[in-house]
Coordinates of C-alpha atoms and ligand atoms in Angstrom, one line a residue:
M88 CA 11.1 244.9 154.6
T89 CA 12.2 241.4 153.7
I90 CA 15.3 241.1 151.6
S91 CA 13.3 239.1 149.0
K92 CA 11.7 242.3 147.8
K93 CA 15.1 243.8 146.8
I94 CA 16.9 241.2 144.6
S95 CA 18.3 243.1 141.7
N96 CA 22.0 241.9 141.9
I97 CA 23.5 238.6 142.4
C98 CA 27.2 237.9 142.7
C99 CA 28.9 234.5 142.3
I100 CA 32.5 234.1 143.6
G101 CA 34.2 231.4 141.5
A102 CA 33.9 231.2 137.7
G103 CA 34.4 227.5 137.3
Y104 CA 32.5 224.4 136.2
V105 CA 29.8 225.3 138.7
G106 CA 29.8 229.1 138.9
G107 CA 29.8 229.7 135.1
P108 CA 26.9 227.4 134.0
T109 CA 24.8 227.9 137.2
M110 CA 24.9 231.7 136.9
A111 CA 24.3 231.5 133.1
V112 CA 21.1 229.6 133.8
I113 CA 20.0 231.9 136.6
A114 CA 20.6 234.9 134.3
S115 CA 18.7 233.4 131.4
N116 CA 15.7 232.7 133.7
C117 CA 15.8 236.1 135.5
S118 CA 16.3 238.8 133.0
D119 CA 15.5 241.5 135.6
I120 CA 18.4 240.4 137.8
K121 CA 22.0 241.5 137.1
V122 CA 24.3 238.5 137.7
K123 CA 28.0 238.9 138.1
V124 CA 30.5 236.1 138.2
V125 CA 33.8 237.0 139.7
D126 CA 37.1 235.2 140.0
V127 CA 40.7 235.8 141.2
N128 CA 42.0 234.2 138.0
P129 CA 42.1 236.9 135.3
N130 CA 42.7 234.4 132.5
R131 CA 39.6 232.5 133.4
I132 CA 37.5 235.7 133.3
A133 CA 39.1 236.7 130.0
D134 CA 38.1 233.3 128.5
W135 CA 34.6 233.7 129.8
N136 CA 34.5 237.1 128.1
S137 CA 36.1 235.9 124.8
S138 CA 34.2 237.0 121.7
N139 CA 35.0 233.5 120.3
L140 CA 32.5 231.3 122.0
E141 CA 34.7 228.3 121.2
E142 CA 37.2 229.7 123.7
L143 CA 35.0 229.6 126.8
P144 CA 37.0 228.0 129.6
I145 CA 34.7 225.0 129.8
Y146 CA 33.0 222.7 127.3
E147 CA 29.4 221.9 128.1
P148 CA 26.7 221.2 125.6
G149 CA 24.2 224.1 125.4
L150 CA 26.4 226.5 127.4
K151 CA 27.7 228.7 124.6
E152 CA 24.1 229.2 123.3
I153 CA 23.0 230.6 126.7
I154 CA 26.2 232.7 127.0
A155 CA 25.5 234.2 123.6
K156 CA 22.0 235.1 124.8
V157 CA 22.7 236.7 128.2
R158 CA 26.4 237.7 128.4
G159 CA 26.6 241.5 128.4
K160 CA 22.9 241.9 129.0
N161 CA 22.4 240.6 132.6
L162 CA 25.3 238.2 132.9
F163 CA 28.8 239.6 133.5
F164 CA 32.2 238.0 134.1
S165 CA 34.6 240.2 136.1
T166 CA 37.7 240.3 138.3
D167 CA 36.2 243.2 140.3
I168 CA 35.3 241.1 143.3
E169 CA 34.9 243.9 145.8
N170 CA 32.4 246.0 143.9
S171 CA 30.5 242.9 142.8
I172 CA 30.1 241.8 146.4
R173 CA 29.1 245.3 147.5
E174 CA 26.3 245.6 144.9
A175 CA 24.8 242.1 145.4
Q176 CA 22.0 241.1 147.8
I177 CA 22.8 237.4 147.3
I178 CA 26.3 236.1 147.1
F179 CA 27.0 232.6 145.9
I180 CA 30.3 231.0 147.0
S181 CA 31.3 228.6 144.2
V182 CA 35.0 228.3 144.7
N183 CA 37.0 225.0 144.7
T184 CA 37.2 222.9 147.8
P185 CA 39.9 220.4 146.8
T186 CA 41.4 217.7 149.0
K187 CA 44.1 219.1 151.3
T188 CA 47.6 218.5 150.1
Y189 CA 49.4 219.6 153.3
G190 CA 49.1 219.6 157.1
K191 CA 46.4 218.1 159.2
G192 CA 44.0 216.0 157.1
K193 CA 46.4 215.9 154.2
G194 CA 45.1 213.7 151.4
M195 CA 41.6 213.4 152.9
A196 CA 40.0 216.6 154.4
A197 CA 38.6 219.3 152.2
D198 CA 40.8 222.4 151.9
L199 CA 38.6 225.3 153.0
K200 CA 41.1 228.0 152.5
Y201 CA 39.3 229.4 149.4
I202 CA 36.0 229.4 151.3
E203 CA 37.5 231.2 154.2
L204 CA 39.1 233.8 151.9
C205 CA 35.7 234.5 150.4
A206 CA 34.1 234.9 153.8
R207 CA 36.8 237.3 154.9
K208 CA 36.5 239.3 151.7
I209 CA 32.7 239.6 152.0
A210 CA 33.1 240.6 155.7
E211 CA 35.6 243.2 154.7
V212 CA 33.7 245.0 151.9
A213 CA 30.0 244.4 152.7
T214 CA 28.2 247.5 153.9
E215 CA 24.6 246.2 153.8
E216 CA 22.9 242.9 154.9
K217 CA 23.3 240.0 152.5
I218 CA 22.4 236.4 151.9
I219 CA 25.5 234.2 151.6
V220 CA 24.9 230.9 149.7
E221 CA 27.2 228.0 150.0
K222 CA 27.2 226.5 146.5
S223 CA 30.6 224.7 146.8
T224 CA 30.6 221.3 148.3
I225 CA 31.9 221.5 151.9
P226 CA 32.1 219.4 155.0
V227 CA 29.1 219.4 157.2
R228 CA 29.1 222.4 159.6
T229 CA 31.1 224.7 157.4
A230 CA 28.3 227.3 157.5
Q231 CA 29.2 227.8 161.1
T232 CA 32.8 228.7 160.1
I233 CA 31.5 231.2 157.5
K234 CA 29.1 232.7 160.1
T235 CA 31.9 233.0 162.7
I236 CA 34.2 234.8 160.3
L237 CA 31.4 237.1 159.0
E238 CA 30.3 238.0 162.5
N239 CA 33.8 238.6 163.9
T240 CA 35.6 240.3 161.2
G241 CA 32.9 242.3 159.5
N242 CA 31.3 245.8 159.8
N243 CA 28.5 244.6 162.0
I244 CA 26.4 243.7 159.1
K245 CA 23.7 241.0 159.3
F246 CA 24.2 237.9 157.1
Q247 CA 22.0 235.0 156.5
I248 CA 23.9 231.8 155.5
L249 CA 22.2 229.2 153.3
S250 CA 23.5 225.9 152.0
N251 CA 22.4 225.3 148.4
P252 CA 24.6 222.5 147.1
E253 CA 24.9 221.9 143.4
F254 CA 24.0 218.5 141.9
L255 CA 24.8 219.2 138.3
A256 CA 26.9 216.6 136.4
E257 CA 29.4 217.7 133.9
G258 CA 28.4 217.0 130.3
T259 CA 24.7 217.5 131.2
A260 CA 25.1 220.6 133.4
I261 CA 22.7 222.9 131.5
E262 CA 19.9 220.3 131.4
D263 CA 20.6 219.4 135.0
L264 CA 20.3 223.1 136.0
Q265 CA 17.3 224.0 133.8
N266 CA 15.4 220.9 134.8
A267 CA 16.8 220.0 138.2
N268 CA 15.3 216.9 139.9
R269 CA 15.5 218.9 143.1
M270 CA 16.9 222.1 144.5
L271 CA 18.1 221.8 148.1
I272 CA 18.1 224.8 150.3
G273 CA 19.3 224.5 153.9
G274 CA 18.8 227.4 156.2
D275 CA 17.8 228.5 159.7
N276 CA 14.1 228.1 159.8
S277 CA 13.8 229.0 163.5
T278 CA 14.1 232.8 162.9
K279 CA 12.1 235.2 160.8
E280 CA 15.3 236.4 159.0
G281 CA 16.3 232.8 158.3
Q282 CA 12.8 232.0 156.9
D283 CA 13.0 235.2 154.7
A284 CA 16.4 234.2 153.3
I285 CA 15.2 230.7 152.4
A286 CA 12.1 232.2 150.8
C287 CA 14.2 234.7 148.9
L288 CA 16.5 232.1 147.4
S289 CA 13.6 229.8 146.7
S290 CA 11.8 232.5 144.8
I291 CA 14.7 232.7 142.3
Y292 CA 14.5 229.0 141.5
E293 CA 10.7 229.1 141.4
R294 CA 11.0 231.2 138.3
W295 CA 11.7 228.0 136.4
L296 CA 11.4 225.0 138.7
P297 CA 8.1 223.7 140.1
K298 CA 7.8 224.6 143.8
E299 CA 7.6 221.0 144.9
R300 CA 11.1 220.3 143.6
I301 CA 12.6 222.7 146.1
I302 CA 13.5 220.9 149.3
K303 CA 14.1 222.9 152.4
T304 CA 16.1 221.5 155.3
N305 CA 18.3 222.7 158.1
V306 CA 21.8 223.8 157.1
W307 CA 23.6 220.7 158.3
S308 CA 21.2 218.2 156.6
S309 CA 21.7 220.1 153.4
E310 CA 25.5 220.1 153.7
L311 CA 25.6 216.4 154.5
S312 CA 23.1 215.5 151.8
K313 CA 25.5 216.7 149.1
L314 CA 28.3 214.5 150.3
T315 CA 25.9 211.6 150.8
A316 CA 24.5 211.9 147.2
N317 CA 28.0 211.8 145.7
A318 CA 28.9 208.9 148.0
F319 CA 25.8 206.9 147.0
L320 CA 26.4 207.5 143.2
A321 CA 30.1 206.6 143.4
Q322 CA 29.2 203.5 145.5
R323 CA 26.9 202.2 142.7
V324 CA 29.8 202.5 140.2
S325 CA 32.2 200.7 142.5
S326 CA 29.6 198.1 143.2
I327 CA 29.0 197.3 139.5
N328 CA 32.8 197.5 138.8
A329 CA 33.5 195.0 141.6
I330 CA 30.9 192.6 140.1
S331 CA 32.6 193.2 136.6
A332 CA 35.8 191.5 138.0
L333 CA 33.7 188.6 139.1
C334 CA 32.0 188.4 135.6
E335 CA 35.4 188.1 134.0
K336 CA 36.2 185.0 136.1
T337 CA 32.9 183.3 135.7
G338 CA 31.5 183.8 132.2
A339 CA 28.7 186.1 133.3
D340 CA 28.3 189.3 131.3
I341 CA 28.3 192.6 133.2
D342 CA 25.9 194.3 130.8
E343 CA 23.4 191.5 131.2
V344 CA 23.8 191.6 134.9
A345 CA 23.3 195.4 135.0
R346 CA 20.2 195.0 132.8
A347 CA 18.8 192.3 135.0
I348 CA 19.3 194.1 138.3
G349 CA 18.4 197.6 136.9
A350 CA 14.9 196.3 135.9
D351 CA 14.1 196.1 139.6
N352 CA 12.8 199.6 140.1
R353 CA 14.1 199.6 143.7
I354 CA 17.6 199.4 142.2
G355 CA 17.0 201.4 138.9
S356 CA 19.1 201.4 135.7
K357 CA 21.2 204.5 136.2
F358 CA 24.8 204.6 137.4
I359 CA 25.4 200.9 136.9
N360 CA 27.5 201.1 133.8
A361 CA 30.7 199.2 134.4
S362 CA 33.8 201.2 133.5
V363 CA 37.5 201.7 133.8
G364 CA 36.7 203.5 137.0
F365 CA 35.1 206.8 138.0
G366 CA 36.9 210.1 137.8
G367 CA 35.9 213.7 138.0
S368 CA 36.7 216.5 140.5
C369 CA 34.2 215.4 143.1
F370 CA 33.5 211.7 143.8
Q371 CA 36.9 210.9 145.2
K372 CA 37.3 214.2 147.0
D373 CA 33.9 214.1 148.6
I374 CA 34.2 210.5 149.8
L375 CA 37.7 211.2 151.2
N376 CA 36.0 214.1 153.0
L377 CA 33.2 211.9 154.3
V378 CA 35.8 209.3 155.5
Y379 CA 37.8 212.0 157.2
I380 CA 34.7 213.5 159.0
S381 CA 33.6 210.0 160.1
K382 CA 37.1 209.2 161.5
S383 CA 37.3 212.6 163.2
L384 CA 34.0 211.8 164.9
G385 CA 35.2 208.4 166.1
L386 CA 33.1 206.5 163.6
K387 CA 35.8 204.1 162.3
E388 CA 33.4 201.5 160.8
V389 CA 31.5 204.2 158.9
A390 CA 34.9 205.6 157.6
D391 CA 36.0 202.1 156.5
Y392 CA 32.8 201.4 154.7
W393 CA 33.0 204.4 152.5
E394 CA 36.7 204.1 151.9
Q395 CA 36.1 200.8 150.3
V396 CA 34.3 202.6 147.4
L397 CA 37.6 204.3 146.6
L398 CA 39.7 201.2 147.0
I399 CA 37.6 199.4 144.5
N400 CA 37.9 202.3 142.1
D401 CA 41.7 202.3 142.3
Y402 CA 41.6 198.5 141.8
Q403 CA 39.4 198.9 138.7
K404 CA 41.8 201.4 137.1
M405 CA 44.8 199.2 137.8
R406 CA 43.1 196.0 136.7
F407 CA 42.4 197.6 133.3
A408 CA 46.0 198.8 132.9
E409 CA 47.5 195.4 134.0
N410 CA 45.2 193.6 131.7
I411 CA 46.6 195.6 128.8
V412 CA 50.2 194.5 129.7
N413 CA 49.1 190.9 130.3
N414 CA 47.5 190.6 126.9
L415 CA 50.3 192.3 125.1
F416 CA 52.5 189.3 126.0
N417 CA 53.5 190.7 129.4
T418 CA 55.4 193.7 128.0
V419 CA 54.4 197.0 126.5
S420 CA 57.9 198.4 126.5
G421 CA 58.5 200.3 123.3
K422 CA 55.0 199.4 122.0
K423 CA 52.6 202.1 120.8
I424 CA 49.2 202.2 122.5
A425 CA 46.5 204.5 121.3
F426 CA 44.2 206.2 123.9
L427 CA 40.8 207.2 122.6
G428 CA 39.6 209.7 125.2
W429 CA 41.2 211.4 128.1
A430 CA 38.3 213.4 129.7
F431 CA 36.8 211.7 132.8
K432 CA 33.5 211.3 130.9
K433 CA 32.0 212.3 127.6
N434 CA 30.8 215.8 126.7
T435 CA 33.2 217.6 129.0
N436 CA 36.8 218.8 128.7
D437 CA 37.4 218.3 132.4
T438 CA 40.2 215.8 133.2
R439 CA 40.3 216.0 136.9
E440 CA 41.0 212.6 138.4
T441 CA 40.3 211.0 135.1
A442 CA 41.0 207.2 135.0
A443 CA 42.9 207.9 131.8
M444 CA 45.8 209.6 133.6
Y445 CA 46.3 206.7 136.0
V446 CA 46.1 204.1 133.3
A447 CA 48.6 206.1 131.2
N448 CA 50.9 206.5 134.2
F449 CA 51.0 202.8 134.8
L450 CA 51.8 202.1 131.1
L451 CA 54.4 204.8 130.9
D452 CA 56.1 203.3 133.9
E453 CA 56.3 200.1 131.7
T454 CA 57.9 202.4 129.1
A455 CA 55.0 202.1 126.6
F456 CA 54.6 204.8 123.9
I457 CA 51.1 206.4 124.2
H458 CA 49.3 208.4 121.6
V459 CA 46.2 210.2 122.9
Y460 CA 43.2 211.6 121.0
D461 CA 40.4 213.4 122.8
P462 CA 37.8 215.6 121.0
T463 CA 37.9 218.4 123.6
V464 CA 41.0 218.0 125.9
K465 CA 44.0 220.1 124.9
S466 CA 47.5 218.8 124.8
N467 CA 48.9 221.0 127.5
Q468 CA 46.1 219.8 129.9
I469 CA 47.2 216.2 129.4
F470 CA 50.8 216.9 130.2
K471 CA 49.7 219.0 133.3
D472 CA 47.7 215.9 134.5
L473 CA 50.8 213.7 134.2
E474 CA 53.0 216.3 135.9
L475 CA 50.6 216.2 138.9
L476 CA 51.4 212.5 139.4
S477 CA 55.2 213.4 139.6
S478 CA 56.2 210.0 138.2
R479 CA 58.8 211.2 135.7
T480 CA 60.4 214.3 134.3
T481 CA 58.6 216.6 131.9
E482 CA 61.0 215.6 129.1
E483 CA 60.3 211.9 129.7
N484 CA 56.6 212.5 129.6
H485 CA 57.0 214.3 126.3
K486 CA 59.2 211.6 124.9
L487 CA 56.8 208.8 125.8
L488 CA 53.4 210.4 125.2
K489 CA 52.1 212.3 122.2
V490 CA 48.8 214.0 121.6
D491 CA 47.2 213.7 118.2
T492 CA 44.4 215.7 116.7
D493 CA 43.3 212.9 114.4
P494 CA 42.1 209.7 115.9
Y495 CA 43.2 207.6 112.9
Q496 CA 46.7 209.0 113.2
A497 CA 46.7 208.2 117.0
C498 CA 45.8 204.5 116.2
K499 CA 48.2 204.1 113.2
E500 CA 50.9 201.5 113.8
S501 CA 49.7 200.9 117.3
H502 CA 49.6 197.5 119.0
A503 CA 46.5 198.3 120.9
V504 CA 43.7 200.9 121.1
A505 CA 42.3 201.6 124.6
I506 CA 38.9 203.4 125.0
L507 CA 39.1 205.6 128.1
T508 CA 36.2 207.9 127.6
E509 CA 32.7 207.0 126.2
W510 CA 32.6 209.7 123.4
D511 CA 29.9 208.8 121.0
E512 CA 32.1 209.5 117.9
F513 CA 34.3 206.5 118.8
I514 CA 31.5 204.1 118.1
N515 CA 31.2 205.1 114.4
Y516 CA 34.8 205.2 113.5
D517 CA 36.0 203.2 110.5
W518 CA 37.3 200.3 112.6
Q519 CA 38.3 198.4 109.5
K520 CA 40.6 201.2 108.5
I521 CA 42.0 201.4 112.0
Y522 CA 42.6 197.6 112.0
D523 CA 44.3 197.7 108.6
N524 CA 46.8 200.3 109.9
M525 CA 47.6 198.6 113.2
K526 CA 50.3 196.1 114.2
K527 CA 49.0 192.5 114.4
P528 CA 47.6 191.0 116.5
A529 CA 45.6 194.2 116.9
F530 CA 43.9 194.6 120.4
V531 CA 41.1 196.8 121.5
F532 CA 40.6 197.4 125.3
D533 CA 37.2 199.0 125.6
G534 CA 37.1 200.6 129.1
R535 CA 33.6 201.8 128.6
N536 CA 31.9 198.9 126.8
I537 CA 30.7 201.2 124.0
L538 CA 32.0 199.3 121.0
N539 CA 30.3 196.4 119.1
S540 CA 32.7 193.6 120.0
D541 CA 31.2 191.1 117.6
K542 CA 31.8 193.4 114.7
L543 CA 35.4 194.2 115.9
K544 CA 36.1 190.4 116.2
E545 CA 34.8 189.9 112.7
I546 CA 37.3 192.4 111.5
G547 CA 40.1 190.5 113.3
F548 CA 40.6 192.5 116.5
K549 CA 41.2 190.8 119.8
V550 CA 38.7 192.5 122.1
Y551 CA 38.7 193.0 125.8
Q552 CA 35.7 194.7 127.4
I553 CA 35.0 195.3 131.1
G554 CA 33.2 192.4 132.8
K555 CA 32.9 190.2 129.8
Ligands
LIG867 P1 36.6 225.1 139.6 O1 38.0 224.8 140.1 O2 36.3 224.8 138.2 O3 36.3 226.7 139.9 C1 36.5 227.3 141.1 C2 36.9 228.8 140.8 O4 37.0 229.5 142.0 C3 38.3 228.9 140.1 O5 38.2 229.5 138.9 C4 39.2 229.7 141.1 O6 40.1 230.6 140.5 C5 38.1 230.5 141.8 N1 38.5 230.9 143.2 C6 39.1 230.2 144.1 N2 39.3 231.0 145.2 C7 38.7 232.2 145.0 C8 38.6 233.4 145.7 N3 39.0 233.5 146.9 N4 38.0 234.5 145.1 C9 37.5 234.4 143.8 N5 37.6 233.2 143.1 C10 38.2 232.2 143.6 O7 35.7 224.3 140.6 P2 34.2 223.8 140.3 O8 34.3 222.5 139.6 O9 33.4 224.8 139.7 O10 33.7 223.4 141.7 C11 33.4 224.4 142.7 C12 32.7 223.8 143.9 O11 31.5 223.2 143.4 C13 33.5 222.7 144.5 O12 33.3 222.7 145.9 C14 32.9 221.4 144.0 O13 33.0 220.3 144.8 C15 31.5 221.8 143.8 N6 30.8 221.0 142.7 C16 31.3 220.8 141.5 C17 30.6 220.2 140.5 C18 31.3 219.9 139.1 O14 30.6 219.3 138.3 N7 32.4 220.4 138.8 C19 29.3 219.8 140.7 C20 28.7 220.1 141.9 C21 29.5 220.7 142.9
LIG868 C1 28.9 213.9 139.9 C2 27.4 213.8 140.3 O1 26.7 213.0 139.3 C3 26.7 215.2 140.3 O2 25.4 215.0 140.8 C4 27.5 216.1 141.3 O3 26.9 217.3 141.3 C5 28.9 216.1 140.8 O4 29.5 214.8 140.8 C6 29.8 216.9 141.8 O5 29.5 217.1 142.9 O6 30.8 217.3 141.2 P1 30.2 214.3 137.6 O7 31.3 213.9 138.4 O8 30.2 215.6 136.8 O9 28.9 214.5 138.5 O10 29.8 213.2 136.5 P2 29.0 211.7 136.7 O11 28.1 211.6 135.6 O12 28.5 211.5 138.1 O13 30.3 210.7 136.5 C7 31.3 210.6 137.4 C8 32.2 209.4 137.0 O14 31.6 208.2 137.1 C9 32.6 209.5 135.5 O15 34.0 209.2 135.4 C10 31.7 208.5 134.8 O16 32.3 208.0 133.7 C11 31.7 207.5 135.9 N1 30.5 206.6 135.8 C12 29.2 207.1 135.9 C13 30.6 205.2 135.6 O17 31.7 204.7 135.4 N2 29.5 204.5 135.5 C14 28.2 205.0 135.6 O18 27.3 204.2 135.5 C15 28.1 206.3 135.8

């Protein structure tokens, strides 16, 4: 009997930005399958189970509607990892794989300790054959590590290991999952068991995705494709940001250049929006990982090539921050600067690696006073982000930075307003009112090129946009 005939229970280890939305979409498309999302963090599970849907641990458009529909019916959030593993025929590993902060590969390699812990836990408690699905982003050949652990520490149970990387972007996760461009499944096609496992996972996605969108490859191609996709996307952002610096020196306009090159369908119009720099939990971590793997394999030129994508990103963030200081007459000390936006992009509350925290850190070093307003990010998260940078004491951070819940209050009496996230609501603010309540000359530094600079200039603002 093939395993595909018996899928009634799925378990996902890791209730984060990937595990939560991904399993919610699977549950909503497969009402006959019981989906359990488990996590070691009891607070996170409690938030997922909160009766107040505004308190879900992540903000993602469309998510709470799906959760309202399936939670408690065939989608469950739990800390009972062992029983959930035991019951499931398919186990997704969706835990974090951050950059290592210690030891060999510190600052570059992916830290696989959480993946290893999952493999060991599965080996320890499984009593029947299972399909293990790598959903987390991992270095190429990690499946081998998982396989070795499962085979050497388990109860002699057979496991099939598949790579099924996730390509969702935050802010559009539900749409990306429900209508994925492609679903990638890497597995061992050379054995009957491997073929069955691939077919089994594919049959889940085929419930809502056209079959031709499901791409099947070997495990290593699948693992490497995930890192490559993120590297290519980030490279486009760094490419346009590099050109934005050139625009500022030459009188060319980056939005015009982007429109002109994007009209060539070999280039395409997506991912060429100049910005204050990319953030997010994955671009930097995955490129560092690619650089580390390349170096480890003796491919120095390849490593140097990809590292440049990150160097341009750091350059862009610092260029933006320095430009604020230069324009404010070479000093921001004691001046109030309002930050509109803190999240790494709109429609998410995720702040990991957000450009905002690096720009803020730079300005706080210059002893500026910063007031932040973001529609979804909570105050304690902003201070946690600054703590991560270890640039000053907690007290100093609290003295220099305040978080406002009203954008007009954040901007009041400020010397400059900086746009760090492209939230739609910023576009339609009453900019005349903001101007009237600011110190003069009043500056706007639009790190996302979302505002109408002609209108702002008419009001009286001095406006800086990226690549203009
Ligand atoms: P996250 O930090 O939001 O969530 C990971 C969760 O795993 C945490 O809640 C943590 O408590 C839990 N966890 C860690 N070790 C555990 C263990 N041993 N047992 C049970 N739970 C454990 O991370 P995320 O953003 O969801 O990312 C997960 C993976 O998916 C990463 O590899 C990431 O690169 C990849 N990815 C992320 C995105 C994204 O948009 N965030 C998109 C595609 C892929
Ligand atoms: C990215 C990828 O787009 C997803 O496919 C992938 O699954 C995910 O990483 C992951 O592996 O975690 P995400 O980081 O959520 O998704 O968001 P993106 O839309 O890719 O934006 C990343 C950063 O680039 C943001 O800071 C965004 O503002 C910036 N960006 C994006 C630009 O500055 N310009 C652009 O044109 C596009």
